[in-house]
Amino acid sequence: MANRLGTLLVGGLVGAGIALLYSPKNGAENRALVLEKANALWGQAQTYGGQAAERGQEFYSQARSTGGQTYAQVAERSQAVYTDIKSKGVSAYQAVAEGAKKAADTAGSYAKGTAQRVQETASGAVKPAFSDESDDLRARIDEARERIAAQVAKNAEEAKAAATEVVAAEAEEVVAEAEEVAAEAAPETAAAE
């Protein structure tokens, strides 16, 4: 727009200069003619300036509208992805918790059953001479309980690590989707400017 206005003004000045050189009129008539042409050019410049201001305002409004729409789209997608990741994280946490509880229940019932069988065997059929061996057996049972509890804790940690990996992978997907939305919005915003 500014280029057109500059070209118009330069063209007008060059034309006026050439007209003055070849004009058969006297100085007063030429001054009046130049003044008339200058006023006409000034009016055109004001018209073009007004049009440029209107177009600038339209462009600004359009860019603002496009930016607002893009922001709303990004916000909406981000919220959807956040909700999705949150639900997947809760599901993974619940699965890990249920698995750990089942493992602990299984280990506890196994240890309890073993302790009951050992106690029944020791109390009814074992002679007092074997009490040292039953103490040794109890110690082994206690060690087995500790190993089982350690294994349950290890399994819970592995399940937690697996859940963390799932959440991290989902977070990477969210970031990729957000970048994709931003990339889609960038050309629209650049075109609007």
Coordinates of C-alpha atoms in Angstrom, one line a residue:
M1 CA 0.0 0.0 0.0
A2 CA 2.8 2.4 0.9
N3 CA 4.6 1.5 -2.3
R4 CA 1.5 2.5 -4.4
L5 CA 1.3 5.8 -2.6
G6 CA 5.0 6.5 -3.1
T7 CA 4.7 5.6 -6.8
L8 CA 1.7 7.9 -7.2
L9 CA 3.4 10.8 -5.5
V10 CA 6.6 10.4 -7.5
G11 CA 4.7 10.0 -10.8
G12 CA 2.7 13.1 -10.0
L13 CA 5.8 15.2 -9.2
V14 CA 7.6 14.0 -12.4
G15 CA 4.5 14.7 -14.5
A16 CA 4.1 18.2 -13.0
G17 CA 7.8 19.0 -13.5
I18 CA 7.6 18.0 -17.2
A19 CA 4.3 19.9 -17.6
L20 CA 5.9 23.1 -16.2
L21 CA 8.9 22.9 -18.6
Y22 CA 6.8 22.6 -21.7
S23 CA 3.9 24.7 -20.6
P24 CA 3.0 27.7 -22.8
K25 CA 1.5 29.5 -19.8
N26 CA 3.1 32.2 -17.7
G27 CA 4.3 31.9 -14.1
A28 CA 1.1 32.8 -12.3
E29 CA -0.9 30.3 -14.4
N30 CA 1.7 27.6 -13.8
R31 CA 1.7 28.2 -10.1
A32 CA -2.1 28.0 -10.0
L33 CA -1.9 24.8 -12.0
V34 CA 0.7 23.3 -9.7
L35 CA -1.3 24.3 -6.7
E36 CA -4.4 22.6 -8.2
K37 CA -2.4 19.4 -9.0
A38 CA -0.8 19.4 -5.5
N39 CA -4.3 19.7 -3.9
A40 CA -5.6 16.9 -6.0
L41 CA -2.6 14.7 -5.1
W42 CA -3.0 15.6 -1.4
G43 CA -6.7 14.5 -1.6
Q44 CA -5.7 11.2 -3.2
A45 CA -3.0 10.7 -0.6
Q46 CA -5.5 11.3 2.2
T47 CA -7.9 8.8 0.6
Y48 CA -5.3 6.2 0.3
G49 CA -4.1 6.8 3.8
G50 CA -7.7 6.4 5.1
Q51 CA -8.1 3.2 3.1
A52 CA -4.7 1.9 4.5
A53 CA -5.9 2.7 8.0
E54 CA -9.2 0.8 7.4
R55 CA -7.4 -2.2 6.0
G56 CA -4.9 -2.1 8.9
Q57 CA -7.8 -2.2 11.3
E58 CA -9.5 -5.1 9.4
F59 CA -6.2 -7.0 9.4
Y60 CA -5.7 -6.4 13.1
S61 CA -9.3 -7.6 13.9
Q62 CA -8.8 -10.7 11.7
A63 CA -5.4 -11.5 13.2
R64 CA -6.9 -11.1 16.7
S65 CA -9.8 -13.3 15.9
T66 CA -7.6 -16.0 14.3
G67 CA -5.3 -15.8 17.3
G68 CA -8.2 -16.2 19.7
Q69 CA -9.5 -19.2 17.8
T70 CA -6.1 -20.8 17.7
Y71 CA -5.6 -20.2 21.4
A72 CA -9.0 -21.8 22.1
Q73 CA -8.2 -24.8 20.0
V74 CA -4.9 -25.3 21.7
A75 CA -6.4 -24.9 25.1
E76 CA -9.2 -27.3 24.3
R77 CA -6.8 -30.0 22.9
S78 CA -4.4 -29.5 25.9
Q79 CA -7.3 -30.0 28.3
A80 CA -8.4 -33.2 26.5
V81 CA -4.9 -34.6 26.5
Y82 CA -4.4 -33.7 30.1
T83 CA -7.7 -35.4 31.0
D84 CA -6.7 -38.5 29.0
I85 CA -3.2 -38.7 30.7
K86 CA -4.7 -38.2 34.1
S87 CA -7.2 -41.0 33.6
K88 CA -4.5 -43.3 32.2
G89 CA -2.3 -42.5 35.2
V90 CA -5.1 -43.2 37.6
S91 CA -5.9 -46.5 35.9
A92 CA -2.2 -47.5 35.9
Y93 CA -1.9 -46.5 39.6
Q94 CA -5.0 -48.5 40.5
A95 CA -3.7 -51.5 38.5
V96 CA -0.4 -51.4 40.3
A97 CA -2.1 -51.0 43.7
E98 CA -4.4 -53.9 43.0
G99 CA -1.5 -56.1 41.9
A100 CA 0.5 -55.3 44.9
K101 CA -2.5 -55.9 47.2
K102 CA -3.1 -59.3 45.5
A103 CA 0.6 -60.2 45.8
A104 CA 0.6 -59.2 49.5
D105 CA -2.6 -61.1 50.2
T106 CA -1.3 -64.2 48.4
A107 CA 2.1 -64.0 50.2
G108 CA 0.3 -63.5 53.6
S109 CA -2.1 -66.4 53.1
Y110 CA 0.7 -68.6 51.9
A111 CA 2.9 -67.7 54.9
K112 CA 0.0 -68.1 57.3
G113 CA -0.9 -71.5 55.9
T114 CA 2.7 -72.7 56.1
A115 CA 3.0 -71.4 59.7
Q116 CA -0.2 -73.2 60.7
R117 CA 0.9 -76.5 59.1
V118 CA 4.3 -76.2 60.9
Q119 CA 2.7 -75.4 64.2
E120 CA 0.2 -78.3 63.9
T121 CA 3.0 -80.7 63.0
A122 CA 5.2 -79.4 65.8
S123 CA 2.5 -79.5 68.5
G124 CA 1.0 -82.9 67.8
A125 CA 3.4 -85.3 66.3
V126 CA 6.8 -84.0 67.2
K127 CA 8.6 -85.1 70.4
P128 CA 10.3 -82.5 72.6
A129 CA 13.7 -83.7 71.2
F130 CA 12.9 -82.0 68.0
S131 CA 12.2 -78.6 69.5
D132 CA 15.6 -77.3 68.3
E133 CA 14.7 -78.4 64.8
S134 CA 11.2 -76.7 65.1
D135 CA 13.0 -73.5 66.2
D136 CA 15.2 -73.8 63.1
L137 CA 12.1 -74.4 61.0
R138 CA 10.4 -71.3 62.5
A139 CA 13.5 -69.3 61.6
R140 CA 13.4 -70.6 58.1
I141 CA 9.7 -69.7 57.9
D142 CA 10.4 -66.2 59.1
E143 CA 13.2 -65.9 56.5
A144 CA 10.7 -67.1 53.8
R145 CA 8.2 -64.5 55.0
E146 CA 10.8 -61.8 54.7
R147 CA 11.9 -63.0 51.3
I148 CA 8.2 -63.0 50.2
A149 CA 7.7 -59.5 51.6
A150 CA 10.8 -58.3 49.8
Q151 CA 9.6 -59.9 46.5
V152 CA 6.2 -58.2 46.9
A153 CA 7.9 -54.9 47.5
K154 CA 10.1 -55.4 44.5
N155 CA 7.1 -56.3 42.3
A156 CA 5.3 -53.2 43.5
E157 CA 8.4 -51.1 42.6
E158 CA 8.5 -52.7 39.1
A159 CA 4.8 -52.1 38.6
K160 CA 5.3 -48.5 39.7
A161 CA 8.2 -48.1 37.2
A162 CA 6.1 -49.6 34.5
A163 CA 3.3 -47.2 35.3
T164 CA 5.7 -44.3 35.3
E165 CA 6.9 -45.3 31.8
V166 CA 3.3 -45.4 30.5
V167 CA 2.6 -41.9 32.0
A168 CA 5.9 -40.6 30.5
A169 CA 5.0 -42.0 27.1
E170 CA 1.6 -40.5 27.2
A171 CA 3.1 -37.1 28.2
E172 CA 5.4 -37.3 25.2
E173 CA 2.3 -37.9 23.0
V174 CA 0.7 -34.8 24.6
V175 CA 3.7 -32.7 23.9
A176 CA 3.8 -34.0 20.3
E177 CA 0.1 -33.2 19.8
A178 CA 0.5 -29.7 21.3
E179 CA 3.5 -29.0 19.0
E180 CA 1.4 -30.2 16.1
V181 CA -1.5 -27.9 17.0
A182 CA 1.0 -25.0 17.4
A183 CA 2.5 -25.8 14.0
E184 CA -1.0 -25.9 12.4
A185 CA -1.8 -22.5 14.1
A186 CA 1.5 -20.8 13.1
P187 CA 0.7 -20.5 9.3
E188 CA -2.8 -19.2 10.1
T189 CA -1.4 -16.6 12.4
A190 CA 1.4 -15.7 10.0
A191 CA -1.1 -15.4 7.1
A192 CA -3.4 -13.2 9.3
E193 CA -0.5 -10.8 10.0

